[in-house]
Coordinates of C-alpha atoms in Angstrom, one line a residue:
X19 CA 26.0 -0.3 8.1
X20 CA 25.6 3.5 7.9
X21 CA 24.5 5.0 11.2
X22 CA 23.1 8.4 11.9
X23 CA 21.8 10.0 15.1
X24 CA 18.8 12.4 15.4
X25 CA 18.2 11.6 11.8
X26 CA 15.3 13.2 9.8
X27 CA 12.8 10.6 8.7
X28 CA 10.6 12.9 6.6
X29 CA 12.8 12.6 3.5
X30 CA 12.5 8.8 3.6
X31 CA 8.7 9.0 3.3
X32 CA 6.5 9.9 0.3
X33 CA 4.5 12.2 2.5
X34 CA 7.7 14.0 3.4
X35 CA 6.3 14.3 6.9
X36 CA 7.5 13.3 10.4
X37 CA 10.1 14.1 13.0
X38 CA 13.6 12.6 13.4
X39 CA 14.6 9.1 14.7
X40 CA 16.9 8.9 17.7
X41 CA 19.1 6.6 15.5
X42 CA 18.9 5.7 11.8
X43 CA 20.6 2.6 10.6
X44 CA 20.8 1.7 6.9
X45 CA 21.4 -2.0 6.1
X46 CA 22.5 -3.1 2.6
X47 CA 22.6 -6.9 3.2
X48 CA 20.3 -9.4 4.9
X49 CA 23.0 -10.1 7.5
X50 CA 23.1 -6.4 8.4
X51 CA 19.3 -6.3 8.7
X52 CA 19.3 -9.3 11.0
X53 CA 22.2 -7.9 13.1
X54 CA 20.4 -4.5 13.5
X55 CA 17.2 -6.2 14.6
X56 CA 18.9 -8.5 17.0
X57 CA 20.8 -5.5 18.5
X58 CA 17.6 -3.5 19.0
X59 CA 15.8 -6.5 20.5
X60 CA 18.6 -7.3 22.9
X61 CA 18.7 -3.7 24.1
X62 CA 15.0 -3.4 24.3
X63 CA 15.1 -0.5 21.9
X64 CA 12.0 0.4 19.9
X65 CA 12.4 -0.5 16.2
X66 CA 10.9 1.0 13.2
X67 CA 11.5 -0.7 9.8
X68 CA 11.6 1.6 6.8
X69 CA 11.5 0.5 3.2
X70 CA 10.4 2.8 0.5
X71 CA 8.4 5.0 3.0
X72 CA 5.3 5.0 0.8
X73 CA 3.0 3.6 3.5
X74 CA 4.2 5.5 6.6
X75 CA 2.7 8.3 8.6
X76 CA 5.3 9.4 11.1
X77 CA 4.3 11.7 14.0
X78 CA 5.8 15.2 14.2
X79 CA 7.8 14.2 17.3
X80 CA 9.5 11.5 15.3
X81 CA 10.5 8.1 16.6
X82 CA 12.3 7.5 19.9
X83 CA 14.3 4.4 18.9
X84 CA 16.2 2.8 16.0
X85 CA 14.8 3.3 12.5
X86 CA 16.1 0.5 10.3
X87 CA 16.2 1.5 6.6
X88 CA 16.3 -1.6 4.5
X89 CA 18.4 -0.9 1.4
X90 CA 19.2 -4.5 0.3
X91 CA 19.4 -5.3 -3.4
X92 CA 18.9 -8.5 -5.4
X93 CA 16.8 -9.5 -8.4
X94 CA 17.2 -13.2 -9.3
X95 CA 15.2 -14.6 -12.1
X96 CA 15.3 -18.3 -13.0
X97 CA 12.7 -19.4 -15.5
X98 CA 9.4 -18.1 -14.1
X99 CA 10.6 -17.9 -10.5
X100 CA 11.6 -14.5 -9.2
X101 CA 13.3 -13.7 -5.9
X102 CA 13.5 -10.1 -4.8
X103 CA 15.5 -8.6 -1.9
X104 CA 13.3 -6.6 0.4
X105 CA 15.0 -3.3 -0.5
X106 CA 14.5 -3.6 -4.2
X107 CA 12.4 -0.8 -5.7
X108 CA 9.1 -2.4 -6.5
X109 CA 8.1 -0.5 -9.7
X110 CA 11.6 -1.2 -11.2
X111 CA 11.2 -4.9 -10.5
X112 CA 7.9 -4.9 -12.2
X113 CA 9.4 -3.3 -15.3
X114 CA 12.2 -5.9 -15.4
X115 CA 9.7 -8.8 -15.3
X116 CA 7.7 -7.2 -18.1
X117 CA 11.0 -6.9 -20.1
X118 CA 11.6 -10.6 -19.4
X119 CA 8.2 -11.5 -20.8
X120 CA 6.7 -12.8 -17.6
X121 CA 3.1 -12.1 -16.5
X122 CA 1.6 -11.8 -13.0
X123 CA 2.6 -8.4 -11.6
X124 CA 2.4 -6.1 -14.7
X125 CA -0.7 -4.4 -13.4
X126 CA 1.1 -3.5 -10.2
X127 CA 3.4 -1.1 -12.1
X128 CA 3.9 2.3 -10.6
X129 CA 3.2 1.4 -7.0
X130 CA 5.8 3.2 -4.9
X131 CA 7.8 1.4 -2.2
X132 CA 10.0 -1.6 -1.8
X133 CA 9.5 -5.3 -2.6
X134 CA 9.6 -6.2 1.1
X135 CA 6.5 -4.2 1.8
X136 CA 4.4 -5.9 -0.8
X137 CA 3.5 -9.1 1.2
X138 CA 2.9 -7.1 4.4
X139 CA 0.1 -5.1 2.8
X140 CA -0.8 -7.7 0.2
X141 CA -0.3 -4.9 -2.3
X142 CA -2.9 -4.8 -5.0
X143 CA -4.2 -2.6 -7.8
X144 CA -6.0 -2.9 -11.1
X145 CA -7.1 -6.5 -10.6
X146 CA -3.9 -8.0 -9.3
X147 CA -2.6 -8.7 -5.8
X148 CA 0.8 -10.0 -4.9
X149 CA -0.8 -12.8 -3.0
X150 CA -1.7 -14.4 -6.3
X151 CA 2.0 -14.8 -7.3
X152 CA 4.0 -14.9 -4.0
X153 CA 5.2 -18.4 -3.4
X154 CA 7.4 -17.8 -0.3
X155 CA 8.5 -15.0 2.0
X156 CA 11.8 -15.2 3.8
X157 CA 11.7 -13.2 7.0
X158 CA 13.5 -12.8 10.3
X159 CA 11.3 -14.0 13.1
X160 CA 12.0 -11.8 16.1
X161 CA 10.2 -14.1 18.5
X162 CA 12.1 -17.2 17.5
X163 CA 15.3 -15.4 16.8
X164 CA 15.8 -17.1 13.5
X165 CA 15.2 -16.6 9.7
X166 CA 12.1 -18.5 8.5
X167 CA 10.6 -19.3 5.1
X168 CA 6.8 -19.0 5.0
X169 CA 4.8 -20.5 2.1
X170 CA 1.9 -18.6 0.5
X171 CA -0.8 -20.2 2.8
X172 CA 1.3 -19.5 5.9
X173 CA 1.3 -15.8 5.0
X174 CA -2.5 -15.7 5.6
X175 CA -3.2 -13.2 2.9
X176 CA -6.5 -11.3 2.7
X177 CA -7.6 -7.9 1.4
X178 CA -4.7 -5.5 2.2
X179 CA -3.7 -7.8 5.1
X180 CA -1.4 -10.6 5.9
X181 CA 0.3 -12.5 8.8
X182 CA 3.0 -9.9 8.7
X183 CA 0.6 -7.0 9.2
X184 CA -1.3 -8.9 11.9
X185 CA 2.0 -9.3 13.8
X186 CA 3.9 -6.1 13.0
X187 CA 6.5 -6.6 15.8
X188 CA 7.4 -10.1 14.9
X189 CA 8.5 -10.4 11.3
X190 CA 11.1 -8.5 9.3
X191 CA 10.8 -9.4 5.6
X192 CA 14.2 -10.2 3.9
X193 CA 13.2 -11.7 0.6
X194 CA 10.1 -12.4 -1.5
X195 CA 9.7 -15.2 -4.0
X196 CA 7.2 -15.1 -6.9
X197 CA 5.9 -17.6 -9.3
X198 CA 5.2 -15.8 -12.6
X199 CA 3.7 -17.0 -15.9
X200 CA 5.2 -17.2 -19.4
X201 CA 2.3 -16.5 -21.6
X202 CA 4.2 -15.8 -24.7
X203 CA 4.7 -12.1 -24.0
X204 CA 1.0 -11.6 -23.0
X205 CA -0.4 -10.3 -19.7
X206 CA -2.3 -12.3 -17.2
X207 CA -6.1 -12.2 -18.0
X208 CA -7.3 -8.7 -17.2
X209 CA -9.6 -8.6 -14.2
X210 CA -10.2 -4.8 -13.8
X211 CA -12.8 -3.2 -16.0
X212 CA -11.1 0.2 -16.1
X213 CA -7.9 -1.4 -17.4
X214 CA -9.8 -3.4 -20.0
X215 CA -11.7 -0.4 -21.2
X216 CA -8.5 1.7 -21.5
X217 CA -7.0 -1.1 -23.7
X218 CA -10.1 -1.6 -25.8
X219 CA -10.6 -5.2 -24.8
X220 CA -12.9 -7.2 -22.5
X221 CA -12.2 -8.4 -18.9
X222 CA -10.5 -11.8 -19.1
X223 CA -8.6 -10.9 -22.3
X224 CA -4.8 -10.9 -22.4
X225 CA -2.8 -8.1 -24.1
X226 CA 0.9 -7.6 -24.7
X227 CA 2.7 -7.2 -21.4
X228 CA 4.2 -3.8 -22.2
X229 CA 0.8 -2.4 -23.2
X230 CA -0.7 -3.6 -19.9
X231 CA 2.0 -2.0 -17.9
X232 CA 2.0 1.3 -19.8
X233 CA -1.8 1.6 -19.6
X234 CA -1.7 1.1 -15.8
X235 CA 1.0 3.7 -15.5
X236 CA -1.1 6.2 -17.4
X237 CA -4.1 5.4 -15.3
X238 CA -2.2 5.8 -12.1
X239 CA -0.5 9.0 -13.2
X240 CA -3.9 10.5 -14.1
X241 CA -4.9 9.9 -10.4
X242 CA -1.6 11.2 -9.0
X243 CA -0.5 7.7 -8.0
X244 CA 2.9 7.7 -9.7
X245 CA 5.6 9.5 -7.8
X246 CA 6.6 12.9 -9.2
X247 CA 8.6 15.3 -7.0
X248 CA 7.1 18.3 -8.9
X249 CA 3.5 17.1 -8.4
X250 CA 2.2 17.6 -4.9
X251 CA -0.7 15.2 -5.6
X252 CA 1.9 12.5 -5.3
X253 CA 3.2 13.7 -1.9
X254 CA 0.9 11.1 -0.4
X255 CA 0.7 7.5 0.6
X256 CA -1.5 6.6 -2.3
X257 CA -4.9 5.4 -1.1
X258 CA -5.2 6.6 2.5
X259 CA -8.2 4.5 3.3
X260 CA -9.0 0.9 2.5
X261 CA -12.3 0.0 0.7
X262 CA -14.8 -1.1 3.4
X263 CA -15.9 -4.7 3.4
X264 CA -19.4 -5.1 4.8
X265 CA -21.6 -8.0 5.8
X266 CA -24.7 -8.3 3.6
X267 CA -26.8 -7.1 6.6
X268 CA -24.6 -4.0 7.0
X269 CA -24.6 -3.4 3.3
X270 CA -28.4 -3.4 3.3
X271 CA -28.4 -0.7 6.0
X272 CA -25.8 1.3 4.1
X273 CA -27.8 1.0 0.9
X274 CA -30.8 2.4 2.7
X275 CA -28.7 5.3 4.0
X276 CA -27.6 6.0 0.4
X277 CA -31.1 6.2 -0.9
X278 CA -32.2 8.4 2.0
X279 CA -29.3 10.8 1.5
X280 CA -28.8 10.7 -2.3
X281 CA -32.1 9.5 -3.7
X282 CA -33.6 6.3 -5.2
X283 CA -31.6 6.6 -8.4
X284 CA -28.1 6.4 -6.8
X285 CA -26.5 3.0 -6.4
X286 CA -23.3 2.7 -4.4
X287 CA -20.4 0.6 -5.8
X288 CA -20.7 -3.0 -4.7
X289 CA -18.3 -5.9 -5.4
X290 CA -18.5 -9.5 -4.2
X291 CA -16.0 -10.0 -1.2
X292 CA -16.5 -13.6 -0.2
X293 CA -19.5 -15.4 1.3
X294 CA -21.9 -13.0 2.9
X295 CA -19.8 -9.9 2.3
X296 CA -19.7 -7.0 -0.1
X297 CA -17.0 -4.4 -0.8
X298 CA -17.7 -0.8 -1.5
X299 CA -15.6 2.1 -2.6
X300 CA -13.9 4.4 0.0
X301 CA -13.3 7.0 -2.8
X302 CA -17.0 7.0 -3.6
X303 CA -18.0 7.4 0.1
X304 CA -15.6 10.3 0.5
X305 CA -16.8 12.1 -2.6
X306 CA -20.5 11.6 -1.8
X307 CA -19.9 12.8 1.8
X308 CA -18.8 16.1 0.4
X309 CA -15.1 15.8 0.3
X310 CA -14.4 16.3 -3.3
X311 CA -11.0 16.5 -5.2
X312 CA -8.9 19.3 -3.9
X313 CA -10.9 19.6 -0.7
X314 CA -9.2 21.6 2.1
X315 CA -7.7 25.0 2.6
X316 CA -4.5 24.3 4.5
X317 CA -1.2 22.6 3.6
X318 CA -2.8 19.2 3.8
X319 CA -5.6 18.6 1.3
X320 CA -7.3 15.9 -0.7
X321 CA -5.6 15.3 -4.0
X322 CA -6.9 17.2 -7.0
X323 CA -6.8 14.0 -9.0
X324 CA -8.2 11.4 -6.6
X325 CA -10.4 11.6 -3.5
X326 CA -8.7 8.6 -1.9
X327 CA -5.4 10.3 -1.6
X328 CA -4.6 12.8 1.2
X329 CA -1.6 15.0 0.2
X330 CA 1.0 17.4 1.6
X331 CA 0.9 20.5 -0.5
X332 CA 4.2 21.6 0.9
X333 CA 4.9 22.8 4.4
X334 CA 2.3 20.5 6.0
X335 CA 2.9 18.8 9.4
X336 CA 1.7 15.3 10.3
X337 CA -0.9 16.9 12.5
X338 CA -2.2 18.9 9.6
X339 CA -2.6 15.6 7.7
X340 CA -4.3 13.8 10.6
X341 CA -6.7 16.7 11.1
X342 CA -7.9 16.3 7.5
X343 CA -8.1 12.6 7.8
X344 CA -10.2 12.8 11.0
X345 CA -12.5 15.2 9.3
X346 CA -13.0 12.8 6.4
X347 CA -13.6 9.9 8.7
X348 CA -16.1 11.8 10.8
X349 CA -17.9 13.1 7.7
X350 CA -18.3 9.7 6.0
X351 CA -19.4 8.1 9.3
X352 CA -22.1 10.8 9.7
X353 CA -23.3 10.5 6.1
X354 CA -23.3 6.7 5.7
X355 CA -22.6 5.0 9.0
X356 CA -19.3 3.6 7.8
X357 CA -16.0 4.1 9.6
X358 CA -13.1 4.3 7.2
X359 CA -9.8 2.6 8.2
X360 CA -6.5 4.0 7.3
X361 CA -4.2 2.0 5.0
X362 CA -0.8 3.6 5.9
X363 CA 1.0 2.5 9.0
X364 CA 0.8 5.1 11.8
X365 CA 4.0 5.7 13.8
X366 CA 3.5 7.5 17.1
X367 CA 0.1 8.9 16.0
X368 CA -3.4 7.6 15.3
X369 CA -6.8 8.7 14.0

């Protein structure tokens, strides 16, 4: 294991923000990951697990403890079964499954971060979520002091949530197993209308896998959601807020607020979200509350390509970012009575 002290964490995050860790350990095998976790737990040392750093907001003071960077590798494909080490680069793994002719995660192309983070957040985009294909997650259970294998149902997946996110100090993901589909080189049925439109087909249709992946990458790039060191719109954590899920009663109240503020002809986005619930769009709320693309005058601003991404324009601090985020949350609450919830994990800070 590589070990550094007073180590900068900002370069390990896509925001490029945050202070140093007291100690940074880089683990390249599962055994090293487990050993580092056990050592920290035995000593009572605070532990921060870092993968691709695409979902982290680290405070300017840094992290007083051990930051464990998981850099494990492993891509094992047998038939339609895929096993990924937690440290594998997610978007590269997606590309390899497409090359292998397997469907199920092709619309998750371009999402930054590591494979081990995908079950924690139940990563999803363009009509796909990893919960639809994950069969098992192998993790180190810090409470039990042993490695465990959790089946799909045991992971308790829901929208951008899981058992792992609900108990952030208990599990450290080591490997993720997926059950993919051999559809003769075709994608899974397209569920997202924007993707289908871009491909000139109808929702529910299948298209060649490579076309699905390339289309998603183009759509994401157009929104600043594909990492590019030269493009400050990608110095972000992607979507900073989750899409609110409201009870039907709360949605009716929200709908009335929209009519009152924007007029009878404006209809807010509404998507079924289970019995008695409706999901609406955080990006729409932000925009209609007056926070348009490029909003802000300091080093932290809303992306010029997508209102849901808060960005570091260069030279920002974490506090700059949080000031902007708090302004957006307060503005949306005042306009529509909805409190937005951050999607990235906050380390040493909060909204």
